[in-house]
Short mmCIF file of C-alpha atoms in Angstrom, two decimals:
data_model
loop_
_atom_site.label_atom_id
_atom_site.label_comp_id
_atom_site.label_asym_id
_atom_site.label_seq_id
_atom_site.Cartn_x
_atom_site.Cartn_y
_atom_site.Cartn_z
CA MET S 1 0.00 0.00 0.00
CA ASN S 2 1.48 3.39 -0.92
CA ARG S 3 2.08 6.13 1.63
CA THR S 4 -0.66 8.45 0.37
CA VAL S 5 -3.34 5.75 0.71
CA ARG S 6 -2.06 4.70 4.14
CA THR S 7 -2.09 8.28 5.40
CA LEU S 8 -5.63 8.78 4.08
CA LEU S 9 -6.86 5.58 5.75
CA ALA S 10 -5.27 6.60 9.03
CA LEU S 11 -7.12 9.93 8.92
CA LEU S 12 -10.44 8.47 7.80
CA GLY S 13 -10.37 5.35 9.96
CA PRO S 14 -12.60 6.71 12.76
CA LEU S 15 -15.06 8.07 10.16
CA LEU S 16 -15.46 4.92 8.07
CA PRO S 17 -18.61 3.70 9.87
CA VAL S 18 -20.26 7.05 9.09
CA LEU S 19 -19.04 7.14 5.50
CA LEU S 20 -20.34 3.61 4.98
CA GLY S 21 -23.80 4.57 6.17
CA GLY S 22 -23.29 3.40 9.74
CA ALA S 23 -22.17 -0.11 8.77
CA VAL S 24 -19.71 -1.57 11.24
CA PHE S 25 -17.96 -4.83 10.52
CA GLN S 26 -19.30 -7.04 13.28
CA GLY S 27 -17.14 -10.07 12.45
CA THR S 28 -14.00 -8.54 13.95
CA ALA S 29 -15.02 -8.99 17.56
CA SER S 30 -15.20 -12.77 17.25
CA ALA S 31 -11.67 -13.12 15.87
CA ALA S 32 -8.50 -13.07 17.92
CA THR S 33 -5.07 -14.62 17.89
CA PRO S 34 -5.04 -17.52 20.37
CA PRO S 35 -3.15 -16.99 23.66
CA ALA S 36 0.18 -18.61 24.56
CA GLY S 37 0.04 -22.39 24.44
CA GLN S 38 -2.61 -22.40 21.72
CA ALA S 39 -2.57 -21.88 17.97
CA THR S 40 -4.90 -21.43 15.04
CA ARG S 41 -5.10 -24.33 12.63
CA TYR S 42 -6.74 -24.13 9.22
CA THR S 43 -7.67 -27.51 7.74
CA MET S 44 -8.34 -27.67 4.03
CA THR S 45 -10.16 -30.47 2.21
CA ALA S 46 -10.04 -30.64 -1.58
CA PHE S 47 -10.30 -32.87 -4.56
CA THR S 48 -7.64 -32.41 -7.22
CA ASN S 49 -7.00 -32.06 -10.91
CA SER S 50 -5.49 -35.55 -10.85
CA SER S 51 -8.49 -37.26 -9.26
CA GLU S 52 -12.16 -36.60 -8.62
CA SER S 53 -12.42 -39.74 -6.45
CA ASN S 54 -9.80 -38.98 -3.80
CA LEU S 55 -9.76 -36.52 -0.91
CA TYR S 56 -6.63 -34.55 -0.07
CA VAL S 57 -6.19 -32.96 3.39
CA TYR S 58 -3.90 -30.03 4.15
CA ASP S 59 -3.42 -27.73 7.12
CA SER S 60 -1.82 -24.38 7.81
CA PRO S 61 -1.05 -22.06 10.76
CA ASP S 62 -1.73 -18.93 8.69
CA ALA S 63 -4.35 -19.81 6.01
CA THR S 64 -1.70 -19.15 3.34
CA GLY S 65 1.00 -21.81 3.37
CA TYR S 66 -0.59 -25.27 3.44
CA THR S 67 1.13 -28.57 4.18
CA LEU S 68 -0.21 -31.88 2.87
CA ARG S 69 -1.25 -34.11 5.76
CA LYS S 70 -2.56 -36.98 3.70
CA GLY S 71 -3.40 -37.53 0.09
CA PRO S 72 -5.28 -39.47 -0.89
CA ALA S 73 -6.88 -39.42 2.54
CA TYR S 74 -10.23 -40.94 1.60
CA THR S 75 -11.82 -42.68 -1.37
CA PRO S 76 -15.56 -43.34 -1.22
CA PRO S 77 -16.74 -46.90 -1.94
CA SER S 78 -18.19 -45.68 -5.25
CA GLY S 79 -18.66 -42.50 -7.19
CA LEU S 80 -16.79 -39.23 -6.79
CA ILE S 81 -15.72 -36.92 -3.98
CA ARG S 82 -15.97 -33.53 -5.62
CA ASP S 83 -16.48 -30.33 -3.63
CA PRO S 84 -15.68 -31.80 -0.17
CA SER S 85 -16.83 -29.61 2.74
CA ILE S 86 -15.58 -30.14 6.31
CA PHE S 87 -16.80 -29.16 9.77
CA LYS S 88 -16.30 -30.34 13.35
CA HIS S 89 -19.45 -31.41 15.15
CA THR S 90 -20.26 -31.15 18.85
CA ASP S 91 -19.68 -34.91 19.16
CA GLY S 92 -15.96 -34.33 18.51
CA TYR S 93 -15.96 -35.91 15.04
CA TYR S 94 -15.08 -34.20 11.80
CA TYR S 95 -17.65 -34.64 9.04
CA LEU S 96 -17.44 -34.38 5.27
CA THR S 97 -20.21 -33.86 2.78
CA TYR S 98 -19.48 -33.98 -0.94
CA THR S 99 -20.77 -34.33 -4.48
CA THR S 100 -21.11 -38.03 -5.28
CA ASN S 101 -21.38 -37.85 -9.05
CA TRP S 102 -21.87 -35.63 -12.07
CA THR S 103 -25.50 -36.68 -12.26
CA GLY S 104 -27.94 -37.97 -9.70
CA ASN S 105 -29.76 -36.94 -6.52
CA THR S 106 -27.40 -37.85 -3.67
CA ILE S 107 -24.73 -36.26 -1.51
CA GLY S 108 -22.13 -38.25 0.43
CA PHE S 109 -21.06 -38.27 4.07
CA ALA S 110 -17.88 -39.42 5.81
CA ARG S 111 -16.52 -39.06 9.35
CA SER S 112 -13.09 -38.80 10.99
CA THR S 113 -11.53 -38.50 14.43
CA ASP S 114 -8.30 -36.88 13.21
CA ARG S 115 -9.12 -35.10 9.89
CA VAL S 116 -6.90 -37.43 7.86
CA ASN S 117 -8.41 -40.92 8.20
CA TRP S 118 -12.03 -41.06 7.08
CA THR S 119 -14.85 -43.60 7.26
CA PHE S 120 -17.70 -43.64 4.77
CA LEU S 121 -21.09 -43.11 6.43
CA TYR S 122 -23.78 -43.06 3.75
CA ASN S 123 -25.12 -41.40 0.63
CA TYR S 124 -28.23 -39.35 1.24
CA THR S 125 -30.96 -39.06 -1.39
CA ILE S 126 -32.41 -35.57 -1.65
CA PRO S 127 -36.20 -36.04 -1.56
CA ILE S 128 -37.11 -33.92 -4.59
CA SER S 129 -38.44 -35.75 -7.63
CA GLY S 130 -36.82 -35.21 -10.98
CA LEU S 131 -33.41 -34.04 -9.80
CA THR S 132 -30.72 -34.56 -12.40
CA ARG S 133 -27.77 -33.01 -10.54
CA THR S 134 -27.01 -32.47 -6.85
CA TRP S 135 -23.80 -30.49 -6.56
CA ALA S 136 -21.51 -28.63 -4.14
CA PRO S 137 -22.96 -29.34 -0.68
CA GLU S 138 -21.54 -26.94 1.93
CA TRP S 139 -21.89 -27.11 5.70
CA PHE S 140 -23.36 -24.05 7.39
CA ILE S 141 -23.60 -24.02 11.19
CA ASP S 142 -25.96 -21.27 12.27
CA THR S 143 -25.62 -19.23 15.44
CA ASP S 144 -28.49 -21.20 16.98
CA GLY S 145 -26.37 -24.35 16.66
CA SER S 146 -28.38 -25.86 13.82
CA VAL S 147 -26.39 -27.93 11.31
CA ASN S 148 -27.32 -27.08 7.74
CA ILE S 149 -26.16 -28.02 4.27
CA ILE S 150 -26.44 -25.60 1.36
CA MET S 151 -26.41 -27.33 -2.04
CA SER S 152 -27.06 -26.61 -5.71
CA LEU S 153 -29.89 -28.55 -7.34
CA THR S 154 -31.34 -28.76 -10.84
CA ALA S 155 -33.92 -30.85 -12.69
CA ALA S 156 -32.70 -29.70 -16.09
CA SER S 157 -31.43 -32.19 -18.63
CA THR S 158 -28.13 -30.30 -18.83
CA ALA S 159 -25.96 -28.65 -16.18
CA THR S 160 -27.95 -25.40 -16.09
CA HIS S 161 -30.51 -23.54 -13.99
CA PHE S 162 -29.12 -24.56 -10.61
CA THR S 163 -30.82 -23.16 -7.52
CA PRO S 164 -29.52 -23.25 -3.92
CA TYR S 165 -31.45 -25.28 -1.35
CA LYS S 166 -31.01 -25.91 2.37
CA ILE S 167 -31.51 -29.00 4.49
CA THR S 168 -31.17 -29.02 8.28
CA ALA S 169 -30.16 -31.96 10.48
CA THR S 170 -33.05 -33.12 12.66
CA ASN S 171 -30.93 -35.33 14.91
CA SER S 172 -27.46 -35.03 16.43
CA ALA S 173 -26.20 -38.09 14.54
CA LEU S 174 -26.68 -36.23 11.23
CA THR S 175 -28.66 -39.09 9.77
CA ALA S 176 -32.05 -37.37 9.45
CA TRP S 177 -32.73 -34.19 7.52
CA SER S 178 -35.50 -31.68 7.03
CA THR S 179 -37.44 -31.19 3.83
CA PRO S 180 -35.30 -29.18 1.37
CA THR S 181 -36.05 -25.46 1.33
CA GLN S 182 -35.12 -23.20 -1.55
CA LEU S 183 -33.09 -20.08 -0.77
CA SER S 184 -35.26 -17.38 -2.28
CA GLY S 185 -33.73 -14.51 -4.17
CA ILE S 186 -30.79 -16.52 -5.57
CA GLY S 187 -31.39 -18.18 -8.88
CA PRO S 188 -32.14 -19.87 -11.02
CA ASN S 189 -28.75 -20.44 -12.61
CA TYR S 190 -26.63 -19.93 -9.50
CA ILE S 191 -24.25 -22.57 -8.18
CA ASP S 192 -21.66 -23.09 -5.42
CA THR S 193 -23.45 -20.91 -2.87
CA PHE S 194 -21.36 -20.37 0.28
CA ILE S 195 -22.82 -18.54 3.29
CA VAL S 196 -21.35 -16.89 6.37
CA LYS S 197 -23.20 -15.03 9.08
CA VAL S 198 -21.93 -11.77 10.57
CA GLY S 199 -24.07 -10.35 13.34
CA SER S 200 -27.66 -10.90 12.22
CA THR S 201 -26.94 -10.81 8.47
CA TYR S 202 -26.41 -13.80 6.18
CA HIS S 203 -23.84 -13.16 3.44
CA ALA S 204 -23.97 -15.39 0.37
CA PHE S 205 -21.24 -15.76 -2.23
CA THR S 206 -22.50 -17.59 -5.29
CA LYS S 207 -21.44 -18.21 -8.89
CA ASN S 208 -23.64 -16.88 -11.66
CA GLU S 209 -23.51 -19.72 -14.21
CA THR S 210 -24.34 -17.38 -17.08
CA THR S 211 -21.71 -14.69 -16.50
CA LYS S 212 -19.20 -16.96 -14.67
CA TYR S 213 -18.69 -14.30 -11.96
CA ILE S 214 -18.96 -14.80 -8.18
CA GLU S 215 -21.80 -12.56 -6.98
CA TYR S 216 -22.69 -11.36 -3.49
CA ALA S 217 -26.07 -11.30 -1.73
CA THR S 218 -27.41 -10.66 1.77
CA ALA S 219 -30.49 -11.64 3.78
CA SER S 220 -31.83 -11.46 7.32
CA SER S 221 -32.87 -15.14 7.21
CA LEU S 222 -30.89 -18.17 6.08
CA THR S 223 -33.55 -19.07 3.53
CA GLY S 224 -33.93 -15.49 2.33
CA PRO S 225 -35.18 -13.59 0.58
CA TYR S 226 -31.66 -12.68 -0.54
CA THR S 227 -30.90 -9.42 -2.29
CA ILE S 228 -28.11 -9.54 -4.85
CA ARG S 229 -25.79 -6.66 -3.89
CA LYS S 230 -22.83 -7.07 -6.22
CA THR S 231 -22.54 -8.49 -9.73
CA GLY S 232 -19.96 -8.66 -12.49
CA ASN S 233 -16.31 -8.22 -11.55
CA TRP S 234 -17.26 -6.24 -8.42
CA ALA S 235 -14.42 -7.59 -6.26
CA GLY S 236 -11.73 -8.07 -8.88
CA PHE S 237 -12.00 -11.87 -8.77
CA GLY S 238 -12.41 -12.11 -12.54
CA ASP S 239 -14.72 -14.42 -14.48
CA TRP S 240 -14.74 -18.18 -15.04
CA VAL S 241 -14.32 -18.66 -11.31
CA GLU S 242 -16.29 -20.86 -8.91
CA GLY S 243 -16.28 -22.68 -5.58
CA PRO S 244 -16.07 -19.69 -3.20
CA ALA S 245 -15.19 -20.64 0.39
CA LEU S 246 -14.65 -18.18 3.23
CA VAL S 247 -12.88 -18.30 6.58
CA GLN S 248 -12.25 -15.57 9.15
CA LEU S 249 -8.64 -14.69 9.94
CA ASP S 250 -7.28 -14.02 13.43
CA ASN S 251 -7.04 -10.29 12.77
CA GLY S 252 -10.77 -10.06 11.99
CA GLY S 253 -10.53 -10.01 8.21
CA TRP S 254 -12.26 -12.52 5.97
CA ARG S 255 -10.45 -14.60 3.37
CA ILE S 256 -12.18 -16.00 0.30
CA TYR S 257 -10.69 -18.88 -1.67
CA TYR S 258 -11.98 -19.63 -5.16
CA ASP S 259 -11.24 -21.86 -8.11
CA GLY S 260 -10.11 -20.21 -11.34
CA TYR S 261 -10.97 -23.39 -13.18
CA ARG S 262 -10.59 -22.09 -16.73
CA ALA S 263 -7.09 -20.72 -16.07
CA GLY S 264 -6.17 -23.73 -13.94
CA LYS S 265 -5.34 -21.60 -10.90
CA TYR S 266 -6.56 -21.23 -7.31
CA TRP S 267 -6.87 -17.80 -5.73
CA TYR S 268 -7.50 -16.05 -2.42
CA SER S 269 -8.35 -12.49 -1.43
CA ASP S 270 -9.05 -10.69 1.88
CA SER S 271 -11.65 -8.15 3.02
CA TYR S 272 -11.66 -5.87 6.07
CA ASP S 273 -14.71 -3.70 5.44
CA ASN S 274 -17.75 -5.95 5.66
CA PHE S 275 -17.06 -7.50 2.23
CA ALA S 276 -17.18 -4.18 0.37
CA THR S 277 -13.65 -4.28 -1.02
CA TRP S 278 -11.03 -7.00 -1.43
CA THR S 279 -7.27 -7.20 -1.74
CA THR S 280 -5.69 -8.01 -5.09
CA PRO S 281 -6.17 -11.77 -5.62
CA ALA S 282 -3.10 -13.91 -5.01
CA GLU S 283 -2.45 -17.47 -6.11
CA LEU S 284 -2.58 -20.09 -3.37
CA THR S 285 1.07 -21.10 -3.48
CA GLY S 286 1.81 -24.80 -3.60
CA LEU S 287 -1.78 -25.72 -4.45
CA THR S 288 -2.75 -23.50 -7.38
CA GLY S 289 -3.26 -25.62 -10.46
CA PHE S 290 -3.67 -28.79 -8.39
CA ALA S 291 -6.38 -28.36 -5.74
CA ARG S 292 -10.02 -28.00 -6.78
CA HIS S 293 -13.12 -26.64 -5.00
CA LEU S 294 -11.86 -26.70 -1.42
CA THR S 295 -13.22 -25.62 1.95
CA VAL S 296 -11.32 -24.57 5.06
CA LEU S 297 -12.09 -25.26 8.72
CA LYS S 298 -10.60 -22.96 11.37
CA GLU S 299 -9.88 -24.30 14.86
CA THR S 300 -7.94 -23.33 17.97
CA VAL S 301 -5.65 -26.18 19.02
CA PRO S 302 -2.89 -26.71 21.60
CA GLY S 303 0.60 -25.69 20.55
CA GLY S 304 1.92 -22.69 18.72
CA VAL S 305 5.04 -20.61 19.15
CA THR S 306 5.55 -18.52 22.27
CA LEU S 307 8.18 -15.81 22.68
CA PRO S 308 9.32 -14.39 26.02
CA THR S 309 7.89 -10.89 26.45
CA ASN S 310 9.29 -7.87 28.26
CA THR S 311 12.79 -9.30 27.86
CA THR S 312 15.64 -8.28 25.60
CA ARG S 313 16.56 -10.66 22.80
CA SER S 314 18.32 -10.80 19.44
CA LEU S 315 16.94 -12.28 16.20
CA GLN S 316 19.43 -14.64 14.58
CA SER S 317 18.98 -15.58 10.92
CA ALA S 318 18.25 -19.31 10.63
CA ASN S 319 20.18 -19.77 7.38
CA TYR S 320 22.89 -17.14 8.00
CA PRO S 321 23.60 -17.78 11.70
CA ASP S 322 26.44 -15.25 11.84
CA ARG S 323 23.93 -12.52 10.93
CA TYR S 324 21.27 -10.89 13.08
CA ALA S 325 18.39 -8.50 12.55
CA VAL S 326 19.74 -4.99 13.10
CA VAL S 327 18.65 -1.40 12.73
CA ARG S 328 21.10 0.70 10.73
CA SER S 329 21.67 4.44 10.99
CA ASP S 330 19.16 5.03 8.17
CA SER S 331 16.46 3.34 10.35
CA LEU S 332 16.13 0.44 7.90
CA GLY S 333 16.29 -3.20 8.96
CA HIS S 334 18.94 -5.62 7.71
CA ILE S 335 20.68 -8.78 8.76
CA ASP S 336 24.31 -7.95 9.49
CA PRO S 337 27.22 -9.91 10.94
CA VAL S 338 27.49 -9.56 14.70
CA SER S 339 30.13 -11.23 16.86
CA THR S 340 31.86 -10.89 20.19
CA SER S 341 34.40 -8.61 18.53
CA SER S 342 31.70 -6.24 17.19
CA SER S 343 31.47 -2.74 18.63
CA THR S 344 29.01 -1.92 21.38
CA ALA S 345 26.98 0.14 18.88
CA VAL S 346 26.64 -2.82 16.51
CA LYS S 347 25.60 -5.11 19.34
CA GLN S 348 23.03 -2.55 20.51
CA SER S 349 21.64 -2.35 16.97
CA ALA S 350 20.91 -6.11 17.16
CA THR S 351 19.20 -6.04 20.57
CA PHE S 352 15.45 -5.57 21.04
CA THR S 353 12.85 -5.84 23.75
CA VAL S 354 10.08 -8.32 22.87
CA VAL S 355 6.76 -6.88 24.03
CA PRO S 356 3.11 -7.92 23.58
CA GLY S 357 1.89 -6.88 20.15
CA LEU S 358 0.69 -3.29 19.94
CA ALA S 359 -2.34 -4.38 17.89
CA ASP S 360 -2.86 -7.82 19.48
CA ALA S 361 -1.32 -8.80 22.81
CA ASN S 362 -1.13 -12.45 21.72
CA CYS S 363 1.27 -11.47 18.95
CA TYR S 364 4.54 -9.54 19.32
CA SER S 365 6.23 -6.21 18.77
CA PHE S 366 9.96 -5.49 18.89
CA ARG S 367 11.24 -2.29 20.49
CA HIS S 368 14.79 -1.01 20.08
CA SER S 369 16.63 0.67 22.98
CA SER S 370 16.05 3.97 21.18
CA GLY S 371 12.31 3.45 21.74
CA ARG S 372 11.59 2.84 18.09
CA TYR S 373 9.62 -0.20 16.91
CA LEU S 374 10.27 -2.67 14.14
CA ARG S 375 7.51 -1.97 11.61
CA HIS S 376 6.89 -2.28 7.86
CA TRP S 377 6.36 0.63 5.50
CA ASP S 378 5.90 0.02 1.77
CA TYR S 379 6.77 -3.60 2.66
CA ARG S 380 10.25 -2.58 3.89
CA ILE S 381 11.25 -3.18 7.52
CA ARG S 382 12.28 -0.02 9.33
CA PHE S 383 12.37 1.27 12.89
CA ASP S 384 10.13 4.21 13.78
CA SER S 385 8.78 5.89 16.88
CA SER S 386 5.13 5.11 17.54
CA ASN S 387 2.65 7.77 16.51
CA GLY S 388 -0.13 6.03 18.42
CA THR S 389 -2.26 5.28 15.36
CA ASP S 390 -4.06 2.05 14.65
CA THR S 391 -2.09 1.75 11.41
CA PHE S 392 1.25 2.01 13.20
CA ASN S 393 0.23 -0.52 15.84
CA LYS S 394 -0.71 -3.03 13.16
CA ASP S 395 2.42 -2.33 11.12
CA ALA S 396 4.50 -3.06 14.23
CA THR S 397 2.74 -6.30 15.22
CA TYR S 398 3.84 -9.77 14.11
CA CYS S 399 2.40 -13.18 14.91
CA ALA S 400 4.76 -16.07 15.62
CA ARG S 401 4.65 -19.17 13.43
CA PRO S 402 6.91 -22.24 13.41
CA GLY S 403 10.17 -21.67 11.56
CA SER S 404 12.11 -23.84 9.14
CA THR S 405 14.54 -25.17 11.76
CA SER S 406 14.04 -26.51 15.26
CA GLY S 407 13.51 -23.64 17.69
CA SER S 408 13.19 -20.99 14.99
CA VAL S 409 10.22 -18.73 14.39
CA ARG S 410 8.63 -16.98 11.42
CA LEU S 411 7.04 -13.58 12.01
CA GLU S 412 3.85 -12.97 10.05
CA SER S 413 2.59 -9.44 9.49
CA TYR S 414 -0.55 -8.83 11.54
CA ASN S 415 -2.25 -6.57 9.02
CA TYR S 416 -0.96 -8.29 5.89
CA PRO S 417 -1.61 -12.00 6.61
CA GLY S 418 0.53 -14.24 4.47
CA ARG S 419 3.44 -11.78 4.43
CA TYR S 420 6.48 -12.57 6.56
CA ILE S 421 9.59 -10.76 7.69
CA ARG S 422 12.35 -12.15 5.52
CA HIS S 423 15.79 -11.10 4.34
CA TYR S 424 16.56 -10.50 0.68
CA ASN S 425 20.06 -9.36 -0.23
CA TYR S 426 20.42 -8.96 3.54
CA ALA S 427 17.65 -6.32 3.65
CA LEU S 428 14.57 -7.07 5.79
CA ARG S 429 11.16 -6.95 4.10
CA VAL S 430 7.65 -8.30 4.56
CA ASP S 431 7.11 -10.49 1.51
CA PRO S 432 4.29 -12.84 0.48
CA HIS S 433 4.68 -16.48 1.44
CA GLN S 434 6.41 -18.57 -1.19
CA ASN S 435 6.22 -22.34 -1.20
CA THR S 436 10.01 -22.78 -1.38
CA ASP S 437 12.64 -23.96 1.08
CA THR S 438 14.62 -20.80 0.38
CA PHE S 439 11.75 -18.51 1.39
CA ARG S 440 11.01 -20.53 4.53
CA ALA S 441 14.68 -20.35 5.53
CA ASP S 442 14.98 -16.64 4.67
CA SER S 443 11.94 -15.89 6.85
CA SER S 444 13.06 -17.94 9.87
CA PHE S 445 14.83 -16.50 12.89
CA THR S 446 16.01 -17.90 16.20
CA VAL S 447 15.23 -15.74 19.22
CA VAL S 448 18.46 -15.82 21.23
CA SER S 449 20.09 -14.13 24.20
CA PRO S 450 20.71 -10.43 23.58
CA TRP S 451 24.03 -9.04 22.46
CA THR S 452 23.81 -6.28 25.06
#
């Protein structure tokens, strides 16, 4: 983000609810970085370009860099496993629902204790006569605790005129379901409808099968009536895209993943203003071109990386262990050689106090003895005095993730999720995650005893 835009946002920040007609993003309050001893885990389930009959399971600490946990992880006894959707039920099990075939009137169910080993449960026949296709079932757990599935149905002879319907579990075992109810206001000819609820409003993201754009609608009831709010390329996602899936990030933003099936790429984008605007789409590194129509489950689990706070420490490069994060006289961050023979000034430049994050106390900020904080500006790491603004606090806050070597840590930008402090030509930057060993090593640091 350039300096002019950042300055403008800092000035307008308190006025945004007024400028947006009083709309306040209610989703932020429910998101937070887990405390010490806990971590966020994002589990992704997908089918792939190489197989429509096998499930692949990945997970991630940051919703950006995913690691394969098992693949194939599940193959149904017959049919396909397209569009797999995952959630964790109150009984402690993880459940999948998925498209069983290109044609027909069933959706499939499987169950797991650990997310990676799955047991087939049953195929459920949707009780509507004349159905020719039953596609893209998605779990939706409402705030009243009800377990729902949103799916795309059609009775047409070809794959057209889909309409979203809802069924609701009528028992805790998820073996009995209500009569299907159409979501009014969406369709016909809409598919892959994905819904999240923020406050009292239901937000639907759905693919228009005629234009091939992902559109946006809202309603005060799960079944509608929905009002289509945005059409065309309103968010910059492009056309010939499908399979939208959303998850809330720890910093309160929302991330949408979607399948650019015509280009053979997978994308994600983030929103921080109640879905009005979105960041420039980025490819999902390591999975783009391979994963298809995925969903992501967010959980808080034991573990994570914890740094000692209110203590002085130095940040040692994991792959250049003779170099440490330093602040130079121009206030810019680098990794420079530091040793016992270095001057006191050099040692002081590599020594920081680790404090609770200015924007989130469960993340971290790094304060130099001069009182300046490690922060990013135009994606470059520098050290500045706090001006007390929300923008500065976020720029100076980093969340700890596991590093590339034992005991090392990666520091993810709080307000630019997916960007990490890394060195490049020995200069420190916040760069987007890359699915390479070099990037993981360049962005890993060991928090060690201070030089001074």
